[in-house]
Amino acid sequence: MIHSDGFRALDRQECLRLLGKAPVGRVVYTRHALPAVLPVNFTLDPDGSVVLCTSADSDLVRAVDGVVVAFEADDVHTGRRSGWSVVVTGRAAVVTDPAERERLQRTGPRSWMPLRRGVFVRIGSEMVTGRELTGAGGRP
């Protein structure tokens, strides 16, 4: 359904399909009681969770392990004034199960940064929302 403001709400399935195409997203979390946003590369796991790889000693791991965070990815076409944005909200957790870590070593994301002691962080997809800008807007 296209709303009068030029946006179309996306269902969960469409959101996850689009997320699967995005190479980079942003983790939104709290650091020292203030909002923080960090761009990361990621993969979308078959269960719909977002998985990223980072250093076990990173500030990100300390801030997000066991807490609810948001993850956002988008694709924008400025010339056409169109694009989409998807937000996943869920609990983040360091992957500790040995079998799951082994599987993610084969199939999960590869950090774009050199890592010592890399760990995988999974963000559950308890809530998935998205919208698409249809490009139908007029000139400002």
Coordinates of C-alpha atoms in Angstrom, one line a residue:
M1 CA 0.0 0.0 0.0
I2 CA 1.4 3.4 -1.0
H3 CA 0.6 6.2 1.5
S4 CA -0.2 9.7 0.4
D5 CA 3.3 10.7 1.7
G6 CA 5.0 8.6 -1.0
F7 CA 6.0 5.8 1.4
R8 CA 5.0 2.1 1.1
A9 CA 5.2 -0.1 4.3
L10 CA 7.1 -3.3 3.8
D11 CA 6.1 -6.6 5.3
R12 CA 8.6 -8.8 7.2
Q13 CA 9.4 -11.0 4.3
E14 CA 10.1 -8.1 2.0
C15 CA 12.2 -6.4 4.7
L16 CA 14.4 -9.5 5.1
R17 CA 14.7 -10.0 1.4
L18 CA 16.1 -6.4 1.0
L19 CA 18.4 -6.8 4.1
G20 CA 19.9 -9.9 2.4
K21 CA 21.1 -7.6 -0.4
A22 CA 22.6 -4.9 1.8
P23 CA 26.4 -5.1 2.5
V24 CA 26.5 -2.5 5.3
G25 CA 24.1 -1.4 8.0
R26 CA 24.2 0.4 11.3
V27 CA 23.9 -0.9 14.9
V28 CA 22.1 1.5 17.1
Y29 CA 22.8 1.1 20.8
T30 CA 23.4 3.0 24.0
R31 CA 26.9 4.0 25.1
H32 CA 27.4 5.8 28.4
A33 CA 23.6 6.5 28.5
L34 CA 23.7 8.2 25.1
P35 CA 22.6 7.0 21.7
A36 CA 25.4 5.5 19.6
V37 CA 25.5 4.4 15.9
L38 CA 28.1 2.2 14.3
P39 CA 28.3 1.2 10.7
V40 CA 29.1 -2.5 10.2
N41 CA 29.2 -5.1 7.5
F42 CA 26.9 -8.1 8.3
T43 CA 25.1 -11.1 7.0
L44 CA 21.5 -12.1 7.4
D45 CA 21.2 -15.6 8.9
P46 CA 18.5 -18.0 7.6
D47 CA 16.4 -17.4 10.8
G48 CA 16.2 -13.7 10.0
S49 CA 18.8 -12.6 12.6
V50 CA 21.5 -10.1 11.8
V51 CA 25.1 -11.4 12.3
L52 CA 28.2 -9.3 12.5
C53 CA 31.8 -10.1 13.3
T54 CA 33.9 -7.9 15.6
S55 CA 36.7 -8.0 18.1
A56 CA 36.0 -9.7 21.4
D57 CA 37.6 -6.7 23.1
S58 CA 35.6 -4.0 21.3
D59 CA 33.5 -1.4 23.0
L60 CA 30.6 -2.6 20.8
V61 CA 30.6 -6.1 22.3
R62 CA 30.7 -4.7 25.8
A63 CA 27.8 -2.4 25.1
V64 CA 25.5 -4.7 23.2
D65 CA 25.9 -8.2 24.6
G66 CA 22.6 -9.2 26.2
V67 CA 20.7 -5.9 25.5
V68 CA 18.1 -4.8 23.0
V69 CA 19.5 -2.9 20.1
A70 CA 18.3 -1.7 16.7
F71 CA 19.9 -2.4 13.4
E72 CA 19.2 -0.4 10.2
A73 CA 20.1 -0.8 6.6
D74 CA 19.0 1.0 3.5
D75 CA 19.5 1.7 -0.1
V76 CA 18.9 5.2 -1.4
H77 CA 18.8 6.5 -5.0
T78 CA 19.1 10.3 -4.6
G79 CA 18.6 11.0 -8.3
R80 CA 15.3 9.2 -8.4
R81 CA 14.3 10.2 -4.8
S82 CA 13.6 6.6 -4.0
G83 CA 14.9 3.8 -1.8
W84 CA 14.1 1.7 1.2
S85 CA 15.0 1.4 4.9
V86 CA 14.6 -1.6 7.2
V87 CA 15.0 -1.7 11.0
V88 CA 15.5 -4.8 13.0
T89 CA 15.0 -4.6 16.7
G90 CA 16.1 -7.4 19.0
R91 CA 18.4 -8.7 21.7
A92 CA 22.1 -8.8 20.7
A93 CA 24.3 -11.6 22.0
V94 CA 27.8 -12.9 21.5
V95 CA 27.6 -16.3 19.9
T96 CA 29.1 -18.8 22.4
D97 CA 27.9 -22.1 21.2
P98 CA 30.9 -23.9 19.6
A99 CA 28.9 -25.5 16.8
E100 CA 27.3 -22.2 15.9
R101 CA 30.6 -20.4 16.0
E102 CA 32.0 -23.1 13.6
R103 CA 29.1 -22.7 11.2
L104 CA 29.5 -18.9 11.2
Q105 CA 33.2 -19.3 10.5
R106 CA 32.2 -20.9 7.3
T107 CA 29.0 -18.9 6.4
G108 CA 29.0 -15.8 8.5
P109 CA 30.3 -12.3 7.8
R110 CA 34.0 -11.5 7.5
S111 CA 35.0 -8.3 9.2
W112 CA 36.4 -5.6 7.0
M113 CA 38.8 -4.7 9.7
P114 CA 41.7 -6.9 10.8
L115 CA 40.7 -8.6 14.1
R116 CA 42.4 -10.3 17.0
R117 CA 40.0 -12.7 18.7
G118 CA 37.0 -12.1 16.5
V119 CA 33.6 -13.0 17.8
F120 CA 30.2 -13.1 16.1
V121 CA 27.3 -11.0 17.5
R122 CA 23.8 -12.1 16.6
I123 CA 20.9 -9.6 16.7
G124 CA 17.5 -11.3 17.0
S125 CA 14.8 -10.1 14.7
E126 CA 12.0 -9.8 17.2
M127 CA 10.6 -6.8 15.4
V128 CA 11.3 -6.0 11.7
T129 CA 9.9 -2.9 10.1
G130 CA 10.6 -1.2 6.8
R131 CA 9.4 1.3 4.3
E132 CA 10.1 2.2 0.7
L133 CA 10.1 5.7 -0.7
T134 CA 8.4 5.3 -4.1
G135 CA 10.0 8.4 -5.7
A136 CA 6.5 9.9 -6.1
G137 CA 7.3 13.0 -4.1
G138 CA 7.3 16.4 -5.8
R139 CA 10.0 19.1 -5.8
P140 CA 10.6 20.8 -2.4

